[in-house]
PDB file of C-alpha atoms in Angstrom:
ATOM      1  CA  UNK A 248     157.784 147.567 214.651  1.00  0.00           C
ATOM      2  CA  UNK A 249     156.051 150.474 216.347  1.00  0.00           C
ATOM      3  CA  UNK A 250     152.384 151.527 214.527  1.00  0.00           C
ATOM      4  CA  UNK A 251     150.851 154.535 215.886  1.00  0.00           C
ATOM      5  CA  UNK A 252     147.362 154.394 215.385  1.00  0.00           C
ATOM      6  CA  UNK A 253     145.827 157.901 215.690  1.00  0.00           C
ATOM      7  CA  UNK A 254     141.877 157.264 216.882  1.00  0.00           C
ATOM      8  CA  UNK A 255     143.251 153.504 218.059  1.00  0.00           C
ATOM      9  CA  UNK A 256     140.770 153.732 220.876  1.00  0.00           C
ATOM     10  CA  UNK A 257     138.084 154.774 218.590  1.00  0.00           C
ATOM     11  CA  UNK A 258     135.440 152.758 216.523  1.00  0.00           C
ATOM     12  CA  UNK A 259     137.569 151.853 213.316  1.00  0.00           C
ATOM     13  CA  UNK A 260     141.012 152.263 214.969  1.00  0.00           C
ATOM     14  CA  UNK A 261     140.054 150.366 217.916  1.00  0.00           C
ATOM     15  CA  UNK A 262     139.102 147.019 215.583  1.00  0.00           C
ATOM     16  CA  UNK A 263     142.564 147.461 214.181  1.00  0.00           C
ATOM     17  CA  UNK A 264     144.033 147.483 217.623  1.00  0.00           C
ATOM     18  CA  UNK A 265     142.299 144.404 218.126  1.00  0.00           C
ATOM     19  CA  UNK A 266     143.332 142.702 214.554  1.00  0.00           C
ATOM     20  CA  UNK A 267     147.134 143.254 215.306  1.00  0.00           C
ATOM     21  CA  UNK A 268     147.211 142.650 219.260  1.00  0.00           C
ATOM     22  CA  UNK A 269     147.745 139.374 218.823  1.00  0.00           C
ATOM     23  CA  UNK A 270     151.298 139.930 217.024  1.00  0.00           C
ATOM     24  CA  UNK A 271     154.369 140.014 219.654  1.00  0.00           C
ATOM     25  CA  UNK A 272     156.218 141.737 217.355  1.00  0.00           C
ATOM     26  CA  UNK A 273     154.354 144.628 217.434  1.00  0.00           C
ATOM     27  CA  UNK A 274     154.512 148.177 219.379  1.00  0.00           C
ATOM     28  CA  UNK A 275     151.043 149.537 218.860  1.00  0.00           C
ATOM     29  CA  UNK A 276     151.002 153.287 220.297  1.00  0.00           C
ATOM     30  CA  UNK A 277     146.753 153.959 220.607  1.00  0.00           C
ATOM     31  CA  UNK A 278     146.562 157.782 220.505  1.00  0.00           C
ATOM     32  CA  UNK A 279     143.613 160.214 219.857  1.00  0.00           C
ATOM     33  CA  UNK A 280     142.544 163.285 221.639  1.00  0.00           C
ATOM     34  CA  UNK A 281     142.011 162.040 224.879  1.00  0.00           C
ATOM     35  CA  UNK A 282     144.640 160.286 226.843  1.00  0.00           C
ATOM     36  CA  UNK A 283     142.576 159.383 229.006  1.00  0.00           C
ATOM     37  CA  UNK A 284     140.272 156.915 226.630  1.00  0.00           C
ATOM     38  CA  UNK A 285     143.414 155.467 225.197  1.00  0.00           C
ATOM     39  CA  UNK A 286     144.523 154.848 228.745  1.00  0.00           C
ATOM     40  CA  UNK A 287     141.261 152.559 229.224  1.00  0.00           C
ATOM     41  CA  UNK A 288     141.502 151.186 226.195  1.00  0.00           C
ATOM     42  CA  UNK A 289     145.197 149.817 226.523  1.00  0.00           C
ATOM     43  CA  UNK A 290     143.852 148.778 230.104  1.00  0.00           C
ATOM     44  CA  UNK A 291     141.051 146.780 228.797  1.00  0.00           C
ATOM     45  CA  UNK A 292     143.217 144.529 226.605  1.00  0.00           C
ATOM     46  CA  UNK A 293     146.053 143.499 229.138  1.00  0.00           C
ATOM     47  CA  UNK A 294     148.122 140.345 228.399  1.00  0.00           C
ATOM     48  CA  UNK A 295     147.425 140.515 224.601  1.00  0.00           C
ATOM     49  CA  UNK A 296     150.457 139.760 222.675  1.00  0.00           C
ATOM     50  CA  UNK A 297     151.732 142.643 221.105  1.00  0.00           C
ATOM     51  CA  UNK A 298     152.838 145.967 223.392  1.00  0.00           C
ATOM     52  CA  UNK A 299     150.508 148.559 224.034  1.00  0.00           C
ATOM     53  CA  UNK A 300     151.140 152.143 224.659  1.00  0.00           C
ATOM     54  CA  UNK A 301     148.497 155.155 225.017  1.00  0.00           C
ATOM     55  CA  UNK A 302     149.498 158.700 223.984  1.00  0.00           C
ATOM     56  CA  UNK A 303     147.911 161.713 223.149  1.00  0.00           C
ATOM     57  CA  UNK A 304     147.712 163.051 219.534  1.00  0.00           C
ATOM     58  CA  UNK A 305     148.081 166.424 219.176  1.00  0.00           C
ATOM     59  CA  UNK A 306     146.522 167.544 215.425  1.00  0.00           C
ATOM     60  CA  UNK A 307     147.809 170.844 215.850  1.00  0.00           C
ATOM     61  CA  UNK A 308     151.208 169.741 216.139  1.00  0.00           C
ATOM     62  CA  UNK A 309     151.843 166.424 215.043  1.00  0.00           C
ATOM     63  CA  UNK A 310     155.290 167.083 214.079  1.00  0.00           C
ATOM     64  CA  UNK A 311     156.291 166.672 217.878  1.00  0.00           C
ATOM     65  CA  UNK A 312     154.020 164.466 218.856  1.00  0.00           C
ATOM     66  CA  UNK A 313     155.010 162.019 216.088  1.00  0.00           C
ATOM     67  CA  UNK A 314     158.904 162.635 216.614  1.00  0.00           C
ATOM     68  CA  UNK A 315     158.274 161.817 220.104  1.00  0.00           C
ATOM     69  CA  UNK A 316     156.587 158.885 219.603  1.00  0.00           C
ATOM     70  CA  UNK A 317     158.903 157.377 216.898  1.00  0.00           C
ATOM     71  CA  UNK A 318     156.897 155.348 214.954  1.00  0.00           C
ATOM     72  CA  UNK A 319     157.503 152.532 211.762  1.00  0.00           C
ATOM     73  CA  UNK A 320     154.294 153.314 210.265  1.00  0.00           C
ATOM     74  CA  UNK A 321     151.395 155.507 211.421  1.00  0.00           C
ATOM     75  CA  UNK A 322     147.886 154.701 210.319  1.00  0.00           C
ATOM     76  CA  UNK A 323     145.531 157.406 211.029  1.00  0.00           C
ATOM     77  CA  UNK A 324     141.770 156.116 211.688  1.00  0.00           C
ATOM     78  CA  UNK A 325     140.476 159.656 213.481  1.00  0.00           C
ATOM     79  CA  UNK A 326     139.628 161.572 210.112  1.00  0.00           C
ATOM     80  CA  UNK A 327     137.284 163.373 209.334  1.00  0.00           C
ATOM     81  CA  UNK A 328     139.565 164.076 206.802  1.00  0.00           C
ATOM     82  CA  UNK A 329     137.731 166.385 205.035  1.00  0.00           C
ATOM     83  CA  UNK A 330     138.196 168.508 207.585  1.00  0.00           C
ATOM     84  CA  UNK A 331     141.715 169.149 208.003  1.00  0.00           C
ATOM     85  CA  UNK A 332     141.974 172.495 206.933  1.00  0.00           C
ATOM     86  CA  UNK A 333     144.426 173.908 204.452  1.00  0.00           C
ATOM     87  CA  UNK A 334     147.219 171.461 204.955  1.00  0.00           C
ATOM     88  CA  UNK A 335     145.279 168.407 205.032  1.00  0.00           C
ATOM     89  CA  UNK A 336     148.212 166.302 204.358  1.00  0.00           C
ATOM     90  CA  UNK A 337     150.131 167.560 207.502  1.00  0.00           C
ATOM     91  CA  UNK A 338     150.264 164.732 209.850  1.00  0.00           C
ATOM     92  CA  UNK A 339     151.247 162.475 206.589  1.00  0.00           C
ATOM     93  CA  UNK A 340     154.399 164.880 206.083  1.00  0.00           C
ATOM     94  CA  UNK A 341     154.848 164.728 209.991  1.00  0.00           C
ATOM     95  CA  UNK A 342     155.481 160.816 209.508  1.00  0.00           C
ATOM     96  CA  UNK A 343     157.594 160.901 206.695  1.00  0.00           C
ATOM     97  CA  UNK A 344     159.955 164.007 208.193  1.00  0.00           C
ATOM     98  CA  UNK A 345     160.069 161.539 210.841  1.00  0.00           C
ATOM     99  CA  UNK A 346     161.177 158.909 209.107  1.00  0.00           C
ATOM    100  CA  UNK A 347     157.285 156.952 209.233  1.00  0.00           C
ATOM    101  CA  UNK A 348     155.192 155.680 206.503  1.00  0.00           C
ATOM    102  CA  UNK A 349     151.533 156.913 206.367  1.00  0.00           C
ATOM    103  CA  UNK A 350     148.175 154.926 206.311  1.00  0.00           C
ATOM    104  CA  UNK A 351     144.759 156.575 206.207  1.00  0.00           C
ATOM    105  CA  UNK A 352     141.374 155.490 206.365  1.00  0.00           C
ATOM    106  CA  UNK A 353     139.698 158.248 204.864  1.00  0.00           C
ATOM    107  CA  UNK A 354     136.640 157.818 202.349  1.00  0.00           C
ATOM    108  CA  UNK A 355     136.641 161.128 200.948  1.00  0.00           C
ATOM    109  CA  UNK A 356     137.458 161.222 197.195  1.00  0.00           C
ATOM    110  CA  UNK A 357     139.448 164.473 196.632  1.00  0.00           C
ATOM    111  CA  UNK A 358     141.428 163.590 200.095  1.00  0.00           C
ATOM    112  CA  UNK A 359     142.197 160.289 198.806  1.00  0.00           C
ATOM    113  CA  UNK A 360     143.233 161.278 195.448  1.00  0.00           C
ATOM    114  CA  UNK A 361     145.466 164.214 196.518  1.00  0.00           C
ATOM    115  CA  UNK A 362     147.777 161.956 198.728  1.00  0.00           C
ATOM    116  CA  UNK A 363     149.425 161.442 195.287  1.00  0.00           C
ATOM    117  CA  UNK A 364     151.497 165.141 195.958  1.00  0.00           C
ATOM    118  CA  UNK A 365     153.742 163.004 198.491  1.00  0.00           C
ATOM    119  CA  UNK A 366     154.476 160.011 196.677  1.00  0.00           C
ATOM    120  CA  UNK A 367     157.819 161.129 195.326  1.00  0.00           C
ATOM    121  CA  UNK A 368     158.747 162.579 198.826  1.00  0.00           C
ATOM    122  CA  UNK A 369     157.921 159.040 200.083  1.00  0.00           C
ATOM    123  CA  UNK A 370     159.985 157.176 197.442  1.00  0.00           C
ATOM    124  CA  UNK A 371     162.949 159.520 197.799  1.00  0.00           C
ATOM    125  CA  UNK A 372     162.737 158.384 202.146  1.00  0.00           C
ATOM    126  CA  UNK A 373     162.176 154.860 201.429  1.00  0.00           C
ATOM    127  CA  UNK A 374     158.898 154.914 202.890  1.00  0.00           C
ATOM    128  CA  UNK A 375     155.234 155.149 201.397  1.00  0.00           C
ATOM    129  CA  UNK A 376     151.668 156.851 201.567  1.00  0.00           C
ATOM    130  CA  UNK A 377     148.661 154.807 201.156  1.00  0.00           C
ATOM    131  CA  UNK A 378     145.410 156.589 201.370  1.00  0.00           C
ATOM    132  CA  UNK A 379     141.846 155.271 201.125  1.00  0.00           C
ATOM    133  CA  UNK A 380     142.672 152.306 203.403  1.00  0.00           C
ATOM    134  CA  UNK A 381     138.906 152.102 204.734  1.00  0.00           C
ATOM    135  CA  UNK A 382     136.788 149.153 203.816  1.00  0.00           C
ATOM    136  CA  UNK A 383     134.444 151.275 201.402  1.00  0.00           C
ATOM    137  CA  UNK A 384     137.098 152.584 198.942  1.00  0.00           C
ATOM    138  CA  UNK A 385     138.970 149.326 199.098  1.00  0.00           C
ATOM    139  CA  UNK A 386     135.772 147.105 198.399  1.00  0.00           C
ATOM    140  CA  UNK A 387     134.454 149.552 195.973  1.00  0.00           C
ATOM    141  CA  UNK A 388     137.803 149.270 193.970  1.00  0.00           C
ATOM    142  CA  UNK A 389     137.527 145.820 193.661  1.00  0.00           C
ATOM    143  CA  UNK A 390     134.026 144.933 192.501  1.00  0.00           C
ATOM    144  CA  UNK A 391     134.961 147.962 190.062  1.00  0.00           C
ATOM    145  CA  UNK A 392     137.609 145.663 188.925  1.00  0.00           C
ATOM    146  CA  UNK A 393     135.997 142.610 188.858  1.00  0.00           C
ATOM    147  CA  UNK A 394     133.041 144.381 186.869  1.00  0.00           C
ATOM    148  CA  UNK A 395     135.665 145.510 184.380  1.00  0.00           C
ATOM    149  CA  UNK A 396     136.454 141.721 183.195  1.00  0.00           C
ATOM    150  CA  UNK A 397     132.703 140.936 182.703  1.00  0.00           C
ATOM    151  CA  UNK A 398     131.560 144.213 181.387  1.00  0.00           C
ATOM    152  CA  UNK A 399     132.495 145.247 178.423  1.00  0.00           C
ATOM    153  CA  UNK A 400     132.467 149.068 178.882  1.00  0.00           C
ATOM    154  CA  UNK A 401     130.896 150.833 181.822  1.00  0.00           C
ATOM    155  CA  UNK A 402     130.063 154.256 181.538  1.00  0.00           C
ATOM    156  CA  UNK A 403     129.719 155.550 185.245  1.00  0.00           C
ATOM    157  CA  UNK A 404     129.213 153.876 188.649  1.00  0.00           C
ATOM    158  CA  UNK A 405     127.434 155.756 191.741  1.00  0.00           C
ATOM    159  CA  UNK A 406     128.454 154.016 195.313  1.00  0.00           C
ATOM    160  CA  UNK A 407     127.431 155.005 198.916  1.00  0.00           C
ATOM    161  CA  UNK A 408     128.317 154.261 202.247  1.00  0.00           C
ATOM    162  CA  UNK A 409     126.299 154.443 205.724  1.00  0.00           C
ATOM    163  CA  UNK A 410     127.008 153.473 209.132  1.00  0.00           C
ATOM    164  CA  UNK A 411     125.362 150.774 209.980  1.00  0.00           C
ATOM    165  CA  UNK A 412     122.781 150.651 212.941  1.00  0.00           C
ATOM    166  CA  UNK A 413     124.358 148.372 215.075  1.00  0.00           C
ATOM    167  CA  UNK A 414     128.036 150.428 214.934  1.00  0.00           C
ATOM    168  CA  UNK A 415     129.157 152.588 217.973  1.00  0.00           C
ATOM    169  CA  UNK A 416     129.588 155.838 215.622  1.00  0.00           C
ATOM    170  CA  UNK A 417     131.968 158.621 217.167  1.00  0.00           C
ATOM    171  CA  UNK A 418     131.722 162.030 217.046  1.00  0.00           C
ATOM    172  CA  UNK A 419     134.058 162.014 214.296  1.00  0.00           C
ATOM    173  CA  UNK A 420     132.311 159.356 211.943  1.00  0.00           C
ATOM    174  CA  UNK A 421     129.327 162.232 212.464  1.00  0.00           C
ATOM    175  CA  UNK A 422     131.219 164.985 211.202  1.00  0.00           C
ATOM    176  CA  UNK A 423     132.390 162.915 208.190  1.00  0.00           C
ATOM    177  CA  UNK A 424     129.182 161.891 207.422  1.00  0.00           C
ATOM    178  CA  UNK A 425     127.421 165.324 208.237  1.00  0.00           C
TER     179      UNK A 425
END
């Protein structure tokens, strides 16, 4: 299976590099912006188990560089994606066009919740689009649920997020937070 990971060299991408290397089965294509980092970053982690290839992501055009690339699945850990402009959803159409299904890590509520306007596109190609993949939605969603079956009704809940101290934060974790 081939994964592009766009922002694999990057703080959050990079960790999931690191989570899947081990699997031989794997093709994991670390892009971003620069091919240089992603060259380093492939370099660093030599003789892991799965194979690793560095590319660079174009955001502009992702169309090509995705139908170049040919991946299975492409998880996309760069963000911020409240900042993608008026077709935030672009690179997620780029995978499925190309025959890819489309993870995100983005936090951002009304970029999460839109994803929904390619479900049926993703159904019809066999494929799917999850957004909201980061640890913060994901975590929040399930202490909401487990606070549902020992609460009987709750009228509103108010979470945050922050990086924490000790994290290497990219320029890109500073926009989304900014």
């Amino acid at each position: 299976m081939r994964v592009l990971i766009i922002g694999g060299y990057g703080n959050f991408g990079g960790r999931l590099v690191d989570l899947l290397s081990d699997e031989k089965r794997l093709t994991l294509i670390v892009a971003g912006r620069d091919f240089d980092s992603a060259e380093r970053f492939c370099a660093a982690r030599r003789g892991c188990a799965a194979n690793l290839l560095s590319a660079k992501f174009d955001r502009a055009n992702p169309e090509s560089t995705i139908g170049e690339l040919k991946p299975d699945v492409v998880v996309d850990a760069a963000g911020p994606f409240q900042l993608y402009g008026s077709d935030p959803y672009r690179t997620a159409r780029a995978a499925l066009a190309h025959g890819a299904s489309y993870i995100d890590l983005a936090d951002g509520l009304d970029f999460v919740r839109g994803i929904g306007v390619l479900d049926n596109e993703a159904k019809t190609a066999g494929q799917f689009v999850l957004s909201g993949a980061s640890s913060f939605p994901v975590l929040t969603a399930a202490v909401v649920r487990r606070l549902q079956s020992l609460v009987p009704e709750i009228d509103s809940i108010v979470a945050g997020i922050a990086p924490s101290p000790f994290a290497r934060v990219g320029l890109n974790v500073v926009r989304a937070i900014a």
